[in-house]
Amino acid sequence: MGFHNQRILPAARKPKDLEKLMKLSYEYIVVLDTHINQLRPIVELAKSHGKKPLLHADLIEGLKNDEYAAEYLCQIVKPAGIVSTRAGVIAKTKQNGLLAIQRLFLLDTNALEKSYVLFERTKPDFIEVLPGVIPHIIAEVSQRTGVPIFAGGLIRTVSDVELALGAGATAVTTSNYELWKHFEPNGQKEGR
């Protein structure tokens, strides 16, 4: 099960994280906290290692997070997909045929209800629920939207991952290297 046989979507925050990821067998990876000048080299590096990078548009320094930025990312940088909280970025990503992952921050019930209305309009390919350590909300969002869920944020242990997956998450995003190793596809741990 999982997302392309991955239960974990490893998220790289720093160049050293990216170096570690290139040595692991994950196909899809998430790139966080980058600078506009690093985008193309990072995507090219990832692709040269058989990886499909998902860029977090909200965390790119030097690039405004709007529809024009999404167009630039889709047409020039060419990642496998884009992660964002912004509806316009998600819409533009979908128009360009890339994976569109819309982030949902769980603040309160009112924000959650407004998000359901937004998801009806944007129709993302995936919803990333943050924090990802609230299993009953993961299950609710999955059931209410019918959209596959990624769980992320505050995922610290194997148990956190398993609870999120058990609640219906398709995969879990994490920057925790130990969890990357534990759940690595084609590794001893992943096939349990």
C-alpha positions as a printed Julia matrix, in Angstrom:
192×3 Matrix{Float64}:
   0.0    0.0     0.0
   1.12   3.59    0.4
   2.01   6.14   -2.22
   3.85   4.41   -5.08
   4.85   1.67   -2.61
   6.14   4.26   -0.13
   4.67   4.58    3.33
   7.06   7.47    3.97
   7.58  10.58    1.86
  10.99  11.74    3.09
  11.27  15.51    3.35
  14.68  17.14    2.91
  15.26  20.4     4.77
  18.99  20.89    4.09
  21.51  19.93    1.41
  22.87  17.18    3.72
  19.37  15.68    3.94
  19.2   15.67    0.15
  22.57  13.91   -0.05
  21.29  11.19    2.31
  18.11  10.8     0.28
  20.03  10.23   -2.94
  21.48   7.07   -1.36
  18.11   5.65   -0.3
  15.61   3.79   -2.47
  12.72   6.25   -2.24
  11.27   7.3    -5.58
   9.25  10.31   -4.38
  10.82  12.89   -2.1
   9.71  16.26   -0.7
  12.02  19.28   -0.91
  11.54  21.9     1.83
  13.29  25.19    2.63
  15.07  25.98   -0.62
  16.2   29.13   -2.41
  15.08  29.98   -5.93
  18.67  29.58   -7.23
  18.83  26.03   -5.87
  15.61  24.77   -7.46
  16.77  23.58  -10.85
  20.02  22.0    -9.61
  18.1   20.19   -6.84
  15.46  18.88   -9.24
  18.13  17.84  -11.76
  20.12  16.08   -9.03
  17.05  14.26   -7.8
  16.02  13.19  -11.3
  19.57  12.0   -12.08
  19.21   9.63   -9.11
  15.81   8.35  -10.26
  13.87  10.49   -7.78
  10.64  12.39   -8.36
  10.81  15.58   -6.29
   7.78  17.31   -4.82
   8.61  20.97   -4.17
   7.08  22.84   -1.27
   6.19  26.14   -2.97
   5.44  27.95    0.3
   9.01  27.41    1.52
  11.03  28.67   -1.46
  13.04  31.79   -0.59
  13.03  34.44   -3.31
   9.85  33.22   -5.0
   6.43  34.66   -4.29
   3.93  31.9    -3.67
   1.3   32.7    -6.3
  -0.05  31.39   -9.61
   2.86  32.91  -11.57
   5.37  31.17   -9.33
   3.47  27.91   -9.77
   3.59  28.37  -13.55
   7.36  28.94  -13.35
   7.85  25.86  -11.18
   5.72  23.68  -13.45
   7.11  24.92  -16.79
  10.75  25.68  -16.01
  11.78  23.71  -12.9
   9.57  20.68  -13.7
   9.25  18.79  -10.4
   6.9   15.8   -10.12
   4.54  17.89   -8.02
   4.0   20.91   -5.82
   2.97  21.21   -2.17
   1.2   24.39   -1.06
  -1.47  25.83    1.21
  -2.61  28.22   -1.52
  -5.63  27.41   -3.69
  -4.3   29.31   -6.72
  -1.02  27.42   -6.65
  -2.87  24.1    -6.43
  -5.13  25.05   -9.37
  -2.19  26.1   -11.55
  -0.28  22.93  -10.65
  -3.25  20.78  -11.69
  -3.62  22.75  -14.95
  -0.02  21.84  -15.73
  -0.57  18.14  -15.04
   1.7   17.86  -11.98
   0.75  16.31   -8.65
  -0.98  18.92   -6.5
  -0.69  18.43   -2.73
  -2.66  20.91   -0.63
  -1.53  21.38    2.96
  -4.12  21.6     5.74
  -3.06  22.98    9.11
  -5.4   21.79   11.86
  -6.04  24.93   13.88
  -9.64  24.52   15.0
 -13.03  23.2    13.87
 -13.93  26.39   12.0
 -10.72  26.28    9.94
 -11.28  22.6     9.2
 -14.84  23.23    7.97
 -13.64  26.09    5.74
 -10.97  23.77    4.35
 -13.61  21.24    3.27
 -15.28  23.96    1.18
 -11.89  24.93   -0.28
 -11.05  21.31   -1.21
 -14.34  21.05   -3.11
 -13.16  23.95   -5.24
  -9.46  23.09   -5.66
  -9.78  19.29   -5.94
  -6.17  18.54   -4.97
  -4.65  15.17   -5.83
  -3.6   14.78   -2.18
  -4.2   16.61    1.09
  -1.38  16.84    3.62
  -2.81  17.03    7.16
  -0.63  18.78    9.74
   0.05  17.88   12.45
  -0.09  14.27   11.38
  -0.43  12.88   14.89
  -4.22  13.2    15.19
  -5.51   9.9    13.78
  -9.24  10.59   14.13
  -8.92  13.82   12.12
  -6.9   12.03    9.42
  -9.77   9.53    9.16
 -12.38  12.31    9.08
 -10.62  14.33    6.36
 -10.15  11.19    4.27
 -13.81  10.21    4.6
 -15.23  13.71    4.06
 -13.11  14.57    1.02
 -12.45  11.25   -0.68
  -8.96  12.61   -1.4
  -5.88  10.56   -0.42
  -4.19  11.92    2.7
  -0.57  12.51    3.61
   0.1   13.02    7.32
   2.97  15.28    8.33
   4.3   17.37   11.16
   5.29  16.15   14.62
   5.81  12.62   13.3
   8.63  11.41   15.55
   8.3    7.66   16.07
   7.52   4.44   14.24
   4.31   4.35   16.27
   3.33   7.84   15.02
   3.77   6.64   11.44
   1.81   3.44   12.01
  -1.05   5.29   13.76
  -1.34   7.78   10.89
  -1.3    5.01    8.29
  -3.8    3.0    10.33
  -6.12   6.02   10.4
  -6.17   6.12    6.61
  -3.16   8.2     5.57
  -1.77   7.06    2.23
   1.73   8.06    3.33
   3.52  10.07    6.01
   5.84  12.99    5.31
   8.78  13.33    7.67
  12.24  14.89    7.84
  13.31  12.26   10.41
  16.21  10.27    8.94
  15.71   7.34   11.31
  12.14   6.95   10.05
  13.37   7.15    6.45
  15.7    4.25    7.15
  13.1    2.24    9.07
  10.46   2.45    6.33
  12.76   2.47    3.31
  11.16   0.71    0.3
  12.86  -2.5    -0.77
  14.56  -2.54    2.62
  14.11  -5.09    5.36
  11.74  -2.89    7.4
   9.31  -1.77    4.66
   8.17  -5.24    3.64
   6.92  -6.32    7.06
